[in-house]
Amino acid sequence: MSYFGKNIRKIRSLKSLSQQAFAELFNLKRGTLGAYEEGRSEPKIETLIKIANYFSIPIDELLTTELTVNNLLKFKGNLTVEQDLGEQEFFVKVPCITTKNQNDYIKYFDKESYIQDLPFLTLPINPDKKFRAYTVQNLEMSKNELGMFPKDIAVGEWIPPSVYAKLNNGTLVFAVTEKDIILRRLFITNDIFVLRAEHKNVDDVELQLKDVKEMWRVRYVFYHRLPETNYTLEDKLFQLEKDFDRLKNER
């Protein structure tokens, strides 16, 4: 299996092109392009040559190397942008899970063609990482007028399953399961995932690894209203502990 699909998806993101717009550039059907991106099909040699030439990318690199955004920006031609904002400041489209599309997301979360059609946020975050935005739908993560409320948006970074066991207890995540998407703090005990709400009247949810389709670690939160700032001493200590753990992990 080549890296062609991943690379053209990254090119589309870099150029802010929809699947339809990219497909039309090379006289392809959108479904054909979707099959390339999902790794279900490989392009004909003439299509490969057209795309490689158009973006001035060597054919062998387009096929055999998983290119980063920085790699792509080094190539000449149509990938040139007006201003190179740098890896951490490049504006990235982040697909957003909303109240209306949540049920469909649970069904089609692994279909790249579906993900590309989701509404999205455009944020100055690392383009080489995979993010998803989730619209808060309940009061489970609120406590004493603090925390997250409906219409707030949590932006999560994808967590590979191999990393689950390394997460610190209390990490804020949203997990995609067979029937729901759950935004909670994660605690792992004897291979059981306990998802705990901030609201004291909400029971824990216990999951096994097989129950989790995807897990996203919350990195940013956008509040629908201005949050209160009168934190208690307990809240401040908890926040300091979280920040300290985060700094240790990022070293």
mmCIF file of C-alpha atoms in Angstrom:
data_model
loop_
_atom_site.group_PDB
_atom_site.id
_atom_site.type_symbol
_atom_site.label_atom_id
_atom_site.label_comp_id
_atom_site.label_asym_id
_atom_site.label_seq_id
_atom_site.Cartn_x
_atom_site.Cartn_y
_atom_site.Cartn_z
ATOM 1 C CA MET A 1 0.000 0.000 0.000
ATOM 2 C CA SER A 2 1.396 3.417 -1.001
ATOM 3 C CA TYR A 3 1.181 6.760 0.808
ATOM 4 C CA PHE A 4 -0.572 8.344 -2.172
ATOM 5 C CA GLY A 5 -3.957 8.661 -0.461
ATOM 6 C CA LYS A 6 -2.584 10.243 2.716
ATOM 7 C CA ASN A 7 -0.445 12.646 0.692
ATOM 8 C CA ILE A 8 -3.214 13.939 -1.568
ATOM 9 C CA ARG A 9 -5.462 14.387 1.469
ATOM 10 C CA LYS A 10 -2.724 16.510 3.055
ATOM 11 C CA ILE A 11 -2.323 18.481 -0.191
ATOM 12 C CA ARG A 12 -6.066 19.179 -0.222
ATOM 13 C CA SER A 13 -5.915 20.408 3.363
ATOM 14 C CA LEU A 14 -2.972 22.636 2.556
ATOM 15 C CA LYS A 15 -4.736 24.112 -0.463
ATOM 16 C CA SER A 16 -8.180 24.214 1.243
ATOM 17 C CA LEU A 17 -9.689 22.139 -1.573
ATOM 18 C CA SER A 18 -12.773 19.970 -1.146
ATOM 19 C CA GLN A 19 -12.739 16.457 -2.577
ATOM 20 C CA GLN A 20 -14.990 17.660 -5.399
ATOM 21 C CA ALA A 21 -12.745 20.597 -6.291
ATOM 22 C CA PHE A 22 -9.593 18.462 -6.242
ATOM 23 C CA ALA A 23 -11.240 15.734 -8.331
ATOM 24 C CA GLU A 24 -12.346 18.249 -10.972
ATOM 25 C CA LEU A 25 -8.758 19.480 -11.382
ATOM 26 C CA PHE A 26 -7.782 16.059 -12.719
ATOM 27 C CA ASN A 27 -11.055 14.940 -14.351
ATOM 28 C CA LEU A 28 -11.773 12.428 -11.598
ATOM 29 C CA LYS A 29 -15.009 11.444 -9.906
ATOM 30 C CA ARG A 30 -15.278 12.441 -6.286
ATOM 31 C CA GLY A 31 -15.905 8.810 -5.306
ATOM 32 C CA THR A 32 -12.709 7.770 -7.061
ATOM 33 C CA LEU A 33 -10.729 10.362 -5.123
ATOM 34 C CA GLY A 34 -12.355 9.181 -1.896
ATOM 35 C CA ALA A 35 -11.256 5.620 -2.669
ATOM 36 C CA TYR A 36 -7.672 6.847 -3.179
ATOM 37 C CA GLU A 37 -7.686 8.720 0.144
ATOM 38 C CA GLU A 38 -9.132 5.780 2.062
ATOM 39 C CA GLY A 39 -6.566 3.394 0.576
ATOM 40 C CA ARG A 40 -9.186 1.295 -1.230
ATOM 41 C CA SER A 41 -7.745 2.012 -4.654
ATOM 42 C CA GLU A 42 -4.529 3.187 -6.318
ATOM 43 C CA PRO A 43 -4.396 5.712 -9.197
ATOM 44 C CA LYS A 44 -3.655 4.923 -12.827
ATOM 45 C CA ILE A 45 -0.178 5.922 -13.871
ATOM 46 C CA GLU A 46 -1.451 8.809 -16.023
ATOM 47 C CA THR A 47 -3.391 10.227 -13.061
ATOM 48 C CA LEU A 48 -0.363 9.893 -10.810
ATOM 49 C CA ILE A 49 1.811 11.728 -13.350
ATOM 50 C CA LYS A 50 -0.737 14.551 -13.732
ATOM 51 C CA ILE A 51 -0.962 15.157 -9.984
ATOM 52 C CA ALA A 52 2.797 14.895 -9.420
ATOM 53 C CA ASN A 53 3.523 17.318 -12.267
ATOM 54 C CA TYR A 54 0.801 19.769 -11.251
ATOM 55 C CA PHE A 55 2.197 20.127 -7.732
ATOM 56 C CA SER A 56 5.870 19.670 -8.727
ATOM 57 C CA ILE A 57 6.299 16.646 -6.450
ATOM 58 C CA PRO A 58 8.553 13.732 -7.479
ATOM 59 C CA ILE A 59 6.421 10.679 -8.256
ATOM 60 C CA ASP A 60 8.437 8.372 -6.004
ATOM 61 C CA GLU A 61 7.987 10.701 -2.998
ATOM 62 C CA LEU A 62 4.269 11.058 -3.663
ATOM 63 C CA LEU A 63 3.954 7.264 -3.576
ATOM 64 C CA THR A 64 6.532 6.029 -1.076
ATOM 65 C CA THR A 65 6.907 8.789 1.536
ATOM 66 C CA GLU A 66 4.351 10.127 4.007
ATOM 67 C CA LEU A 67 4.937 13.815 3.356
ATOM 68 C CA THR A 68 4.542 16.429 6.085
ATOM 69 C CA VAL A 69 3.196 19.918 5.473
ATOM 70 C CA ASN A 70 6.719 21.276 5.792
ATOM 71 C CA ASN A 71 7.881 18.792 3.130
ATOM 72 C CA LEU A 72 5.124 19.930 0.802
ATOM 73 C CA LEU A 73 5.877 23.609 1.269
ATOM 74 C CA LYS A 74 9.446 22.996 0.098
ATOM 75 C CA PHE A 75 8.235 21.947 -3.341
ATOM 76 C CA LYS A 76 7.879 24.645 -5.969
ATOM 77 C CA GLY A 77 4.816 25.450 -8.022
ATOM 78 C CA ASN A 78 1.182 25.286 -7.002
ATOM 79 C CA LEU A 79 1.845 24.376 -3.370
ATOM 80 C CA THR A 80 3.448 27.768 -2.695
ATOM 81 C CA VAL A 81 1.463 29.854 -0.233
ATOM 82 C CA GLU A 82 1.498 33.631 0.116
ATOM 83 C CA GLN A 83 3.011 33.474 3.573
ATOM 84 C CA ASP A 84 4.673 30.544 5.285
ATOM 85 C CA LEU A 85 3.227 30.768 8.781
ATOM 86 C CA GLY A 86 5.348 27.937 10.143
ATOM 87 C CA GLU A 87 4.364 24.493 11.320
ATOM 88 C CA GLN A 88 2.686 25.563 14.555
ATOM 89 C CA GLU A 89 0.811 28.510 13.019
ATOM 90 C CA PHE A 90 -0.587 26.977 9.844
ATOM 91 C CA PHE A 91 -4.382 27.235 9.805
ATOM 92 C CA VAL A 92 -5.933 23.781 9.774
ATOM 93 C CA LYS A 93 -9.504 22.673 9.083
ATOM 94 C CA VAL A 94 -10.793 20.697 12.065
ATOM 95 C CA PRO A 95 -13.933 18.594 11.410
ATOM 96 C CA CYS A 96 -16.635 19.309 13.976
ATOM 97 C CA ILE A 97 -19.078 16.886 15.606
ATOM 98 C CA THR A 98 -22.363 18.638 16.372
ATOM 99 C CA THR A 99 -25.692 17.728 17.926
ATOM 100 C CA LYS A 100 -27.171 17.164 14.472
ATOM 101 C CA ASN A 101 -24.440 14.963 13.019
ATOM 102 C CA GLN A 102 -23.332 13.010 16.106
ATOM 103 C CA ASN A 103 -25.315 9.843 15.296
ATOM 104 C CA ASP A 104 -24.012 9.788 11.734
ATOM 105 C CA TYR A 105 -20.468 10.368 12.989
ATOM 106 C CA ILE A 106 -20.690 7.270 15.196
ATOM 107 C CA LYS A 107 -21.624 5.232 12.094
ATOM 108 C CA TYR A 108 -19.144 6.735 9.628
ATOM 109 C CA PHE A 109 -16.247 7.988 11.802
ATOM 110 C CA ASP A 110 -13.751 5.860 9.834
ATOM 111 C CA LYS A 111 -14.915 7.018 6.367
ATOM 112 C CA GLU A 112 -12.649 9.793 5.142
ATOM 113 C CA SER A 113 -15.153 10.922 2.522
ATOM 114 C CA TYR A 114 -17.729 11.499 5.292
ATOM 115 C CA ILE A 115 -15.235 13.330 7.515
ATOM 116 C CA GLN A 116 -14.371 15.697 4.672
ATOM 117 C CA ASP A 117 -18.017 16.796 4.444
ATOM 118 C CA LEU A 118 -18.395 17.674 8.140
ATOM 119 C CA PRO A 119 -18.618 21.334 9.188
ATOM 120 C CA PHE A 120 -15.230 22.509 10.371
ATOM 121 C CA LEU A 121 -13.308 25.047 12.413
ATOM 122 C CA THR A 122 -10.189 26.728 10.998
ATOM 123 C CA LEU A 123 -7.499 26.981 13.674
ATOM 124 C CA PRO A 124 -3.765 27.859 13.888
ATOM 125 C CA ILE A 125 -2.666 24.457 15.203
ATOM 126 C CA ASN A 126 -0.138 21.794 14.257
ATOM 127 C CA PRO A 127 -1.050 20.524 10.753
ATOM 128 C CA ASP A 128 0.818 17.250 11.249
ATOM 129 C CA LYS A 129 -1.516 16.103 14.025
ATOM 130 C CA LYS A 130 -5.081 14.851 13.708
ATOM 131 C CA PHE A 131 -7.789 16.857 15.475
ATOM 132 C CA ARG A 132 -11.533 16.669 15.951
ATOM 133 C CA ALA A 133 -13.923 19.249 17.452
ATOM 134 C CA TYR A 134 -16.875 18.213 19.598
ATOM 135 C CA THR A 135 -19.829 20.407 20.555
ATOM 136 C CA VAL A 136 -20.757 19.962 24.224
ATOM 137 C CA GLN A 137 -24.369 18.814 24.564
ATOM 138 C CA ASN A 138 -25.016 18.528 28.304
ATOM 139 C CA LEU A 139 -23.998 19.701 31.785
ATOM 140 C CA GLU A 140 -21.965 16.630 32.754
ATOM 141 C CA MET A 141 -18.674 18.533 32.723
ATOM 142 C CA SER A 142 -19.943 21.527 34.701
ATOM 143 C CA LYS A 143 -19.414 22.105 38.412
ATOM 144 C CA ASN A 144 -20.498 25.056 40.547
ATOM 145 C CA GLU A 145 -21.061 27.281 37.473
ATOM 146 C CA LEU A 146 -17.617 26.321 36.157
ATOM 147 C CA GLY A 147 -16.493 23.887 33.485
ATOM 148 C CA MET A 148 -18.109 23.218 30.119
ATOM 149 C CA PHE A 149 -21.681 23.929 29.114
ATOM 150 C CA PRO A 150 -23.846 23.135 26.059
ATOM 151 C CA LYS A 151 -22.568 24.786 22.848
ATOM 152 C CA ASP A 152 -18.987 25.008 24.155
ATOM 153 C CA ILE A 153 -16.580 23.296 21.766
ATOM 154 C CA ALA A 154 -13.810 20.913 22.833
ATOM 155 C CA VAL A 155 -10.999 20.317 20.331
ATOM 156 C CA GLY A 156 -9.302 16.956 20.762
ATOM 157 C CA GLU A 157 -6.105 15.418 19.408
ATOM 158 C CA TRP A 158 -6.413 11.812 18.250
ATOM 159 C CA ILE A 159 -4.967 9.247 20.664
ATOM 160 C CA PRO A 160 -3.562 6.045 19.104
ATOM 161 C CA PRO A 161 -4.841 2.959 20.991
ATOM 162 C CA SER A 162 -1.231 2.039 21.796
ATOM 163 C CA VAL A 163 -0.997 5.205 23.923
ATOM 164 C CA TYR A 164 -4.170 4.708 25.988
ATOM 165 C CA ALA A 165 -2.373 2.996 28.860
ATOM 166 C CA LYS A 166 0.146 5.855 29.099
ATOM 167 C CA LEU A 167 -2.446 8.576 29.694
ATOM 168 C CA ASN A 168 -2.483 10.239 33.093
ATOM 169 C CA ASN A 169 -5.520 9.663 35.254
ATOM 170 C CA GLY A 170 -7.840 12.645 34.978
ATOM 171 C CA THR A 171 -7.002 13.372 31.333
ATOM 172 C CA LEU A 172 -9.926 15.121 29.640
ATOM 173 C CA VAL A 173 -11.063 13.121 26.615
ATOM 174 C CA PHE A 174 -14.053 12.419 24.438
ATOM 175 C CA ALA A 175 -14.536 8.783 23.471
ATOM 176 C CA VAL A 176 -16.544 7.456 20.547
ATOM 177 C CA THR A 177 -18.401 4.249 21.398
ATOM 178 C CA GLU A 178 -20.925 2.071 19.593
ATOM 179 C CA LYS A 179 -23.861 4.276 20.636
ATOM 180 C CA ASP A 180 -22.526 7.520 22.040
ATOM 181 C CA ILE A 181 -19.780 10.121 22.289
ATOM 182 C CA ILE A 182 -18.758 10.722 25.893
ATOM 183 C CA LEU A 183 -16.858 13.777 27.136
ATOM 184 C CA ARG A 184 -15.356 12.993 30.545
ATOM 185 C CA ARG A 185 -12.156 12.649 32.548
ATOM 186 C CA LEU A 186 -10.440 9.319 31.974
ATOM 187 C CA PHE A 187 -9.235 6.970 34.706
ATOM 188 C CA ILE A 188 -7.806 3.531 33.854
ATOM 189 C CA THR A 189 -8.004 0.715 36.401
ATOM 190 C CA ASN A 190 -7.211 -2.929 35.603
ATOM 191 C CA ASP A 191 -7.804 -2.398 31.863
ATOM 192 C CA ILE A 192 -11.186 -0.804 32.579
ATOM 193 C CA PHE A 193 -11.710 2.735 31.273
ATOM 194 C CA VAL A 194 -13.664 4.815 33.762
ATOM 195 C CA LEU A 195 -15.108 8.027 32.309
ATOM 196 C CA ARG A 196 -15.965 10.428 35.121
ATOM 197 C CA ALA A 197 -18.066 13.581 34.908
ATOM 198 C CA GLU A 198 -17.420 16.784 36.853
ATOM 199 C CA HIS A 199 -21.089 16.997 37.873
ATOM 200 C CA LYS A 200 -21.504 15.166 41.162
ATOM 201 C CA ASN A 201 -24.902 13.678 40.269
ATOM 202 C CA VAL A 202 -23.680 11.878 37.124
ATOM 203 C CA ASP A 203 -22.593 8.254 37.416
ATOM 204 C CA ASP A 204 -19.292 6.978 36.009
ATOM 205 C CA VAL A 205 -19.254 5.139 32.689
ATOM 206 C CA GLU A 206 -17.076 2.025 32.513
ATOM 207 C CA LEU A 207 -15.738 0.767 29.193
ATOM 208 C CA GLN A 208 -13.414 -1.941 27.954
ATOM 209 C CA LEU A 209 -10.889 -1.356 25.176
ATOM 210 C CA LYS A 210 -13.115 -3.112 22.633
ATOM 211 C CA ASP A 211 -15.902 -0.615 23.388
ATOM 212 C CA VAL A 212 -13.824 2.377 22.254
ATOM 213 C CA LYS A 213 -13.869 3.218 18.542
ATOM 214 C CA GLU A 214 -11.882 6.439 18.875
ATOM 215 C CA MET A 215 -10.496 8.573 21.669
ATOM 216 C CA TRP A 216 -9.536 12.244 21.483
ATOM 217 C CA ARG A 217 -7.528 14.114 24.124
ATOM 218 C CA VAL A 218 -8.955 17.590 24.670
ATOM 219 C CA ARG A 219 -6.320 20.234 23.906
ATOM 220 C CA TYR A 220 -8.444 23.375 23.502
ATOM 221 C CA VAL A 221 -11.886 24.549 24.616
ATOM 222 C CA PHE A 222 -13.898 27.364 23.026
ATOM 223 C CA TYR A 223 -16.528 28.720 25.379
ATOM 224 C CA HIS A 224 -19.939 29.823 24.161
ATOM 225 C CA ARG A 225 -20.040 32.265 27.049
ATOM 226 C CA LEU A 226 -17.387 33.964 29.139
ATOM 227 C CA PRO A 227 -16.387 31.477 31.882
ATOM 228 C CA GLU A 228 -16.356 32.495 35.515
ATOM 229 C CA THR A 229 -12.925 33.240 36.993
ATOM 230 C CA ASN A 230 -13.645 32.942 40.718
ATOM 231 C CA TYR A 231 -11.940 29.584 41.103
ATOM 232 C CA THR A 232 -11.753 27.992 44.519
ATOM 233 C CA LEU A 233 -8.404 27.026 46.021
ATOM 234 C CA GLU A 234 -9.192 23.393 45.232
ATOM 235 C CA ASP A 235 -9.823 24.251 41.572
ATOM 236 C CA LYS A 236 -6.588 26.229 41.334
ATOM 237 C CA LEU A 237 -4.549 23.388 42.821
ATOM 238 C CA PHE A 238 -6.184 20.921 40.450
ATOM 239 C CA GLN A 239 -5.382 23.167 37.461
ATOM 240 C CA LEU A 240 -1.762 23.580 38.594
ATOM 241 C CA GLU A 241 -1.430 19.816 38.915
ATOM 242 C CA LYS A 242 -2.787 19.346 35.388
ATOM 243 C CA ASP A 243 -0.443 21.963 33.966
ATOM 244 C CA PHE A 244 2.529 20.358 35.736
ATOM 245 C CA ASP A 245 1.633 16.921 34.325
ATOM 246 C CA ARG A 246 1.233 18.398 30.843
ATOM 247 C CA LEU A 247 4.642 20.080 30.998
ATOM 248 C CA LYS A 248 6.283 16.831 32.116
ATOM 249 C CA ASN A 249 4.705 14.952 29.208
ATOM 250 C CA GLU A 250 5.772 17.546 26.657
ATOM 251 C CA ARG A 251 9.439 17.549 27.650
#
